[in-house]
mmCIF file of C-alpha atoms in Angstrom:
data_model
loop_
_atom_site.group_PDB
_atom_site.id
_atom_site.type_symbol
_atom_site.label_atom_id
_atom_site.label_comp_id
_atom_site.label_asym_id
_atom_site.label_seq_id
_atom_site.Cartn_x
_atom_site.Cartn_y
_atom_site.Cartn_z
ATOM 1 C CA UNK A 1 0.000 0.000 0.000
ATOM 2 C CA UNK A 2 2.776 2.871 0.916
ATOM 3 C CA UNK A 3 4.773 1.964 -2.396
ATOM 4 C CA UNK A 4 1.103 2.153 -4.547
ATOM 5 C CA UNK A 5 0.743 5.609 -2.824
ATOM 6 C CA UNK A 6 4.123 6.942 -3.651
ATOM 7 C CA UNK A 7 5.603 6.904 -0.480
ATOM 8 C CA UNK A 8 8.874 5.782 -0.669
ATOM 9 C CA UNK A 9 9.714 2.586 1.939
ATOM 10 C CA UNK A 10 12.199 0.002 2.437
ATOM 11 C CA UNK A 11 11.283 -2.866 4.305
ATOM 12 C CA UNK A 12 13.896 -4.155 6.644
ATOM 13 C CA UNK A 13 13.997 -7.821 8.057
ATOM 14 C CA UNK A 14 15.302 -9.179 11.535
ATOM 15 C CA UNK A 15 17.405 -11.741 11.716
ATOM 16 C CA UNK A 16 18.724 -10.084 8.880
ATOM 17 C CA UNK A 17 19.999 -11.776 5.664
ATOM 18 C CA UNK A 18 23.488 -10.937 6.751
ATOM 19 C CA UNK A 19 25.876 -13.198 7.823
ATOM 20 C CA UNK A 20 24.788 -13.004 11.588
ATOM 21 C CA UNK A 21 21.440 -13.402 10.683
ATOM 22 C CA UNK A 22 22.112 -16.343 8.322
ATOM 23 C CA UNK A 23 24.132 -17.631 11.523
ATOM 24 C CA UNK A 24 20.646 -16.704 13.927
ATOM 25 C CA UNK A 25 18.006 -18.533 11.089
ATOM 26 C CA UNK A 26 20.703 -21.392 10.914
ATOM 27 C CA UNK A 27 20.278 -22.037 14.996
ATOM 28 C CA UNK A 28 16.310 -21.678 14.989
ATOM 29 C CA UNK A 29 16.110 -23.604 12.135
ATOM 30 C CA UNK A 30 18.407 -26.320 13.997
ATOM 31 C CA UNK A 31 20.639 -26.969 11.055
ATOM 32 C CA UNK A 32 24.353 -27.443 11.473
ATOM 33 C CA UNK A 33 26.572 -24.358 11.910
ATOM 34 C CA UNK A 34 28.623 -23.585 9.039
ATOM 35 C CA UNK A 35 32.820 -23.555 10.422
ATOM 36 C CA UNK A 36 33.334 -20.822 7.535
ATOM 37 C CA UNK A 37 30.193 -19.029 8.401
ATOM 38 C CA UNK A 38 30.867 -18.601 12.094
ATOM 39 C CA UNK A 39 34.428 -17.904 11.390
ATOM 40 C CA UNK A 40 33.412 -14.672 9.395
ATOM 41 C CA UNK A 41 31.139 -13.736 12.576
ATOM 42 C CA UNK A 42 34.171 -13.555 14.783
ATOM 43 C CA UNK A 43 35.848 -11.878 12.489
ATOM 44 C CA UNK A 44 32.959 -9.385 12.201
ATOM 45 C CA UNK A 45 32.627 -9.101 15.881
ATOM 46 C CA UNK A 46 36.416 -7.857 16.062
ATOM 47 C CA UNK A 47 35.823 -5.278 13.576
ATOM 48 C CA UNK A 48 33.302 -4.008 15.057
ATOM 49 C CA UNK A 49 34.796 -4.045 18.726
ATOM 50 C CA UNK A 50 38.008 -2.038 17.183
ATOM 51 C CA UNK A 51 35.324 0.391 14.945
ATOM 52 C CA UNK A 52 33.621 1.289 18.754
ATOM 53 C CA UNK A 53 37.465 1.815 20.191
ATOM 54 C CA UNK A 54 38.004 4.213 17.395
ATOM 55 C CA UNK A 55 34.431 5.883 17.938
ATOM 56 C CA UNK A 56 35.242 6.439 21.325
ATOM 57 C CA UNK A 57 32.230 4.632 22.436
ATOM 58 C CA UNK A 58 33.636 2.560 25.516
ATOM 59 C CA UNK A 59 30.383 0.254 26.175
ATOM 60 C CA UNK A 60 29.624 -0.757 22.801
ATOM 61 C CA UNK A 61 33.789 -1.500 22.623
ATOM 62 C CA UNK A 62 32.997 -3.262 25.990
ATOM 63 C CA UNK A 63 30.247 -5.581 24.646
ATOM 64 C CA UNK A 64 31.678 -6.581 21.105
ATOM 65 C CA UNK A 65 34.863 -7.570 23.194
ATOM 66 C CA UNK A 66 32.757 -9.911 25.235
ATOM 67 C CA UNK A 67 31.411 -11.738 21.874
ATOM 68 C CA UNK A 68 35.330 -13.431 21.775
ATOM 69 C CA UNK A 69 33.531 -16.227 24.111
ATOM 70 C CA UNK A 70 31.311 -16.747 22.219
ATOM 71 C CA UNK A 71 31.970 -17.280 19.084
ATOM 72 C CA UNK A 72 34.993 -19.348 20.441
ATOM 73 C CA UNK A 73 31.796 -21.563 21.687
ATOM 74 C CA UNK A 74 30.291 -21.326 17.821
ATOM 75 C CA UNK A 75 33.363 -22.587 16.685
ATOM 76 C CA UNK A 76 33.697 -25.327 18.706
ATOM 77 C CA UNK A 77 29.795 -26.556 18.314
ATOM 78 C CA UNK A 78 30.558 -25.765 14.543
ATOM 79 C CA UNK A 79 33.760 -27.972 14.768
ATOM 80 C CA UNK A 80 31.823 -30.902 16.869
ATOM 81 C CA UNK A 81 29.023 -30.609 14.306
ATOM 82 C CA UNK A 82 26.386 -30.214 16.314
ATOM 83 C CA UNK A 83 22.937 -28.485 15.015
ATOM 84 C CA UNK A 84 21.625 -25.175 15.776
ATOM 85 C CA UNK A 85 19.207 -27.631 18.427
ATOM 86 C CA UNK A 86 22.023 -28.673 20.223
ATOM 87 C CA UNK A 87 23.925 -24.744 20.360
ATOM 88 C CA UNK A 88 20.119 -23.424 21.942
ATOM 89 C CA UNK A 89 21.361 -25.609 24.939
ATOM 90 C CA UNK A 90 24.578 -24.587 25.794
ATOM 91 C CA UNK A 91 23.909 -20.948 25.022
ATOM 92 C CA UNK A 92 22.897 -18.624 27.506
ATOM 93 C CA UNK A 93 20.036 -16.504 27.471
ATOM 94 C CA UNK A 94 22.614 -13.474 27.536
ATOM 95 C CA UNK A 95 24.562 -15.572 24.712
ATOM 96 C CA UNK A 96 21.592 -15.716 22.057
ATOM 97 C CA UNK A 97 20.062 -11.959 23.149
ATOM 98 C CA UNK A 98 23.917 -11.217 22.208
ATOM 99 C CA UNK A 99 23.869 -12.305 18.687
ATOM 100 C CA UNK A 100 20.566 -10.856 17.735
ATOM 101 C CA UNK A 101 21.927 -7.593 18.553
ATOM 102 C CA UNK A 102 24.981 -8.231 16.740
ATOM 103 C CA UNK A 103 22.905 -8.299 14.075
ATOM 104 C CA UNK A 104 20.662 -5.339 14.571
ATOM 105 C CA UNK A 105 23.530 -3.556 14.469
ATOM 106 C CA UNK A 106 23.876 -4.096 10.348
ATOM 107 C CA UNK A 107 20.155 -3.382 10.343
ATOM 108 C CA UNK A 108 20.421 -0.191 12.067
ATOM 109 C CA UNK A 109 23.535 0.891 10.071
ATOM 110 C CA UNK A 110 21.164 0.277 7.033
ATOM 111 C CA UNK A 111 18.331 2.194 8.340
ATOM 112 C CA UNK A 112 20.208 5.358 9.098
ATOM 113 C CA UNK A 113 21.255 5.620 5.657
ATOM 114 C CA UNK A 114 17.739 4.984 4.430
ATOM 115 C CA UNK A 115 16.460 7.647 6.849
ATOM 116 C CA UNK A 116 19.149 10.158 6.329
ATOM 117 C CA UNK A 117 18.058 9.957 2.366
ATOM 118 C CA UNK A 118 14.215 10.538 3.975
ATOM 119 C CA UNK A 119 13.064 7.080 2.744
ATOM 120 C CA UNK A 120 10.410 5.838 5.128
ATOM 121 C CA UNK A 121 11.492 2.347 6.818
ATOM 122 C CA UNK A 122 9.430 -0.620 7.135
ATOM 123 C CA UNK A 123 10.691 -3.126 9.881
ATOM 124 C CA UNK A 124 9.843 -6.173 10.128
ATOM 125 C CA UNK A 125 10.654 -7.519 13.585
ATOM 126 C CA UNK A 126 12.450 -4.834 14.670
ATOM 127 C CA UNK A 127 11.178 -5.463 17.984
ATOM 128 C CA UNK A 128 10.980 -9.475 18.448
ATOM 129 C CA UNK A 129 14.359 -9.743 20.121
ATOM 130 C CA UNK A 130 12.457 -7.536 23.113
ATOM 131 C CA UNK A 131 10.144 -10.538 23.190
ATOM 132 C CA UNK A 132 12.307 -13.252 22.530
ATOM 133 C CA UNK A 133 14.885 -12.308 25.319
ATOM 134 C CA UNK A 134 12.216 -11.740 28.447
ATOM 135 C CA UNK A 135 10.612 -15.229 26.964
ATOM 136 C CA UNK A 136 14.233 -16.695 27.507
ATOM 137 C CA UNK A 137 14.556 -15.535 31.087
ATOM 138 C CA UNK A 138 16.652 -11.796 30.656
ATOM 139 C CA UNK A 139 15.200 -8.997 33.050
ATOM 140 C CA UNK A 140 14.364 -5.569 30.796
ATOM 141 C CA UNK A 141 17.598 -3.817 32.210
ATOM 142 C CA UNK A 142 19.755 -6.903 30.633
ATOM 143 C CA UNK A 143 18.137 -6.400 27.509
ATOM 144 C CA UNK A 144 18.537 -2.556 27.748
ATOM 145 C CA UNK A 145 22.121 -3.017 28.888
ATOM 146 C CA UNK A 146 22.917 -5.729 25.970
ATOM 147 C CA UNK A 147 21.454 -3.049 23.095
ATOM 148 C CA UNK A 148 23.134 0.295 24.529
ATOM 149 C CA UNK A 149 26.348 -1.918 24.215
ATOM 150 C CA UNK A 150 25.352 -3.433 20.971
ATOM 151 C CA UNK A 151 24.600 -0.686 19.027
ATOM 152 C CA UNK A 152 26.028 2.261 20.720
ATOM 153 C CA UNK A 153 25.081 5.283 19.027
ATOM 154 C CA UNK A 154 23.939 3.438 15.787
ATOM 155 C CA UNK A 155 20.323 2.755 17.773
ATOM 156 C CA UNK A 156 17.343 3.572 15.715
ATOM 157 C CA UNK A 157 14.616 4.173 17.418
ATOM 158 C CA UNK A 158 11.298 3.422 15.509
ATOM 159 C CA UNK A 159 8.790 6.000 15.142
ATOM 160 C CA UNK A 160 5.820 3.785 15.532
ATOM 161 C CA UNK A 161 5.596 0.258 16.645
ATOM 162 C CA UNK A 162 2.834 -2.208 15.732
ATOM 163 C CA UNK A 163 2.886 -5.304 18.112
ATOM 164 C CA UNK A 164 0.601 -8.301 16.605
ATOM 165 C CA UNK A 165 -1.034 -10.464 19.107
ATOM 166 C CA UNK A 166 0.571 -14.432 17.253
ATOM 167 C CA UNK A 167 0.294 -17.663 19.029
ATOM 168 C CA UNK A 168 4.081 -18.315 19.948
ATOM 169 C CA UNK A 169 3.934 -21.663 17.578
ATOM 170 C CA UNK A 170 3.342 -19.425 15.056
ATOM 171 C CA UNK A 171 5.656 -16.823 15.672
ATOM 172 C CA UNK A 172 8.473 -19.662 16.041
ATOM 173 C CA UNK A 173 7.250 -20.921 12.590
ATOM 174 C CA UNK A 174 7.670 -17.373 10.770
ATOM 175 C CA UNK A 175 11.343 -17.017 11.950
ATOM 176 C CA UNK A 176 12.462 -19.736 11.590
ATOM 177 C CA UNK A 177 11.203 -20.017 7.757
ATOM 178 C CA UNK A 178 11.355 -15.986 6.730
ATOM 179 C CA UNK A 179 7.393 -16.322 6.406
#
């Protein structure tokens, strides 16, 4: 409807298509982690961590420094072949939250640029990792504390959120297969 009415929108997805997000759809989906795949999140991570040194923005350094654990972990349950299943039990709640807002972090990149150009923004999800981490057990100050250090000063803040009331089997069922 906004694109038939000349409003000009992008529509952004989370996980995103990215190669965290391939990483998050891989471990809800269950399938085996990729050793190349998870490799090129670490290396991402690092980036990132030195990017937030350089920006001066100590927390967000702070919490992409903390992802070396991690993906140490990824590369071991991606070395021991074990399915994205198997990973949802050894990671922490903190641990998943973690890489969702490793990838927001692309996504928000993405969406300044669109907004900075004044295209409207679309997003799809934007908002399920709120719901996904107090469903896995993390208190609303870890989840605020995870995305200040996450995304540092990249944080977009929607203008308008639309929560739909789903049946949690269904909302499983849509992540996990991009529906």
């Amino acid at each position: 409807w906004l694109s038939e009415t000349r409003h000009e929108v992008v529509v952004r997805s989370e996980p995103t298509a990215v190669i965290i997000g391939q990483l998050i759809r891989a471990i809800l989906r269950g399938e085996p982690l990729n050793p190349v795949q998870v490799k090129l999140v670490a290396s991402q991570a690092e980036t990132t961590s030195r990017g937030f040194t350089e920006l001066g923005e100590h927390e967000s350094q702070v919490f992409w420094s903390r992802l070396k654990p991690l993906t140490a972990k990824l590369a071991d349950a991606a070395e021991r072949r074990l399915t994205g299943e198997e990973l949802k039990e050894l990671l922490t709640p903190y641990e998943e939250q973690s890489l969702f807002f490793a990838d927001r972090l692309s996504n928000c990149k993405a969406i300044h640029v669109y907004r900075c150009r004044g295209e409207g923004v679309l997003g799809d999800r934007f908002e399920l990792s709120f719901a996904y981490g107090i469903a896995k057990g993390l208190t609303g100050e870890d989840f605020l504390t995870l995305q200040r250090g996450a995304l540092g000063s990249f944080y977009q803040k929607p203008d308008v959120t639309f929560w739909l009331k789903v049946p949690p089997e269904v909302a499983l069922e849509r992540i996990v297969t991009g529906g």
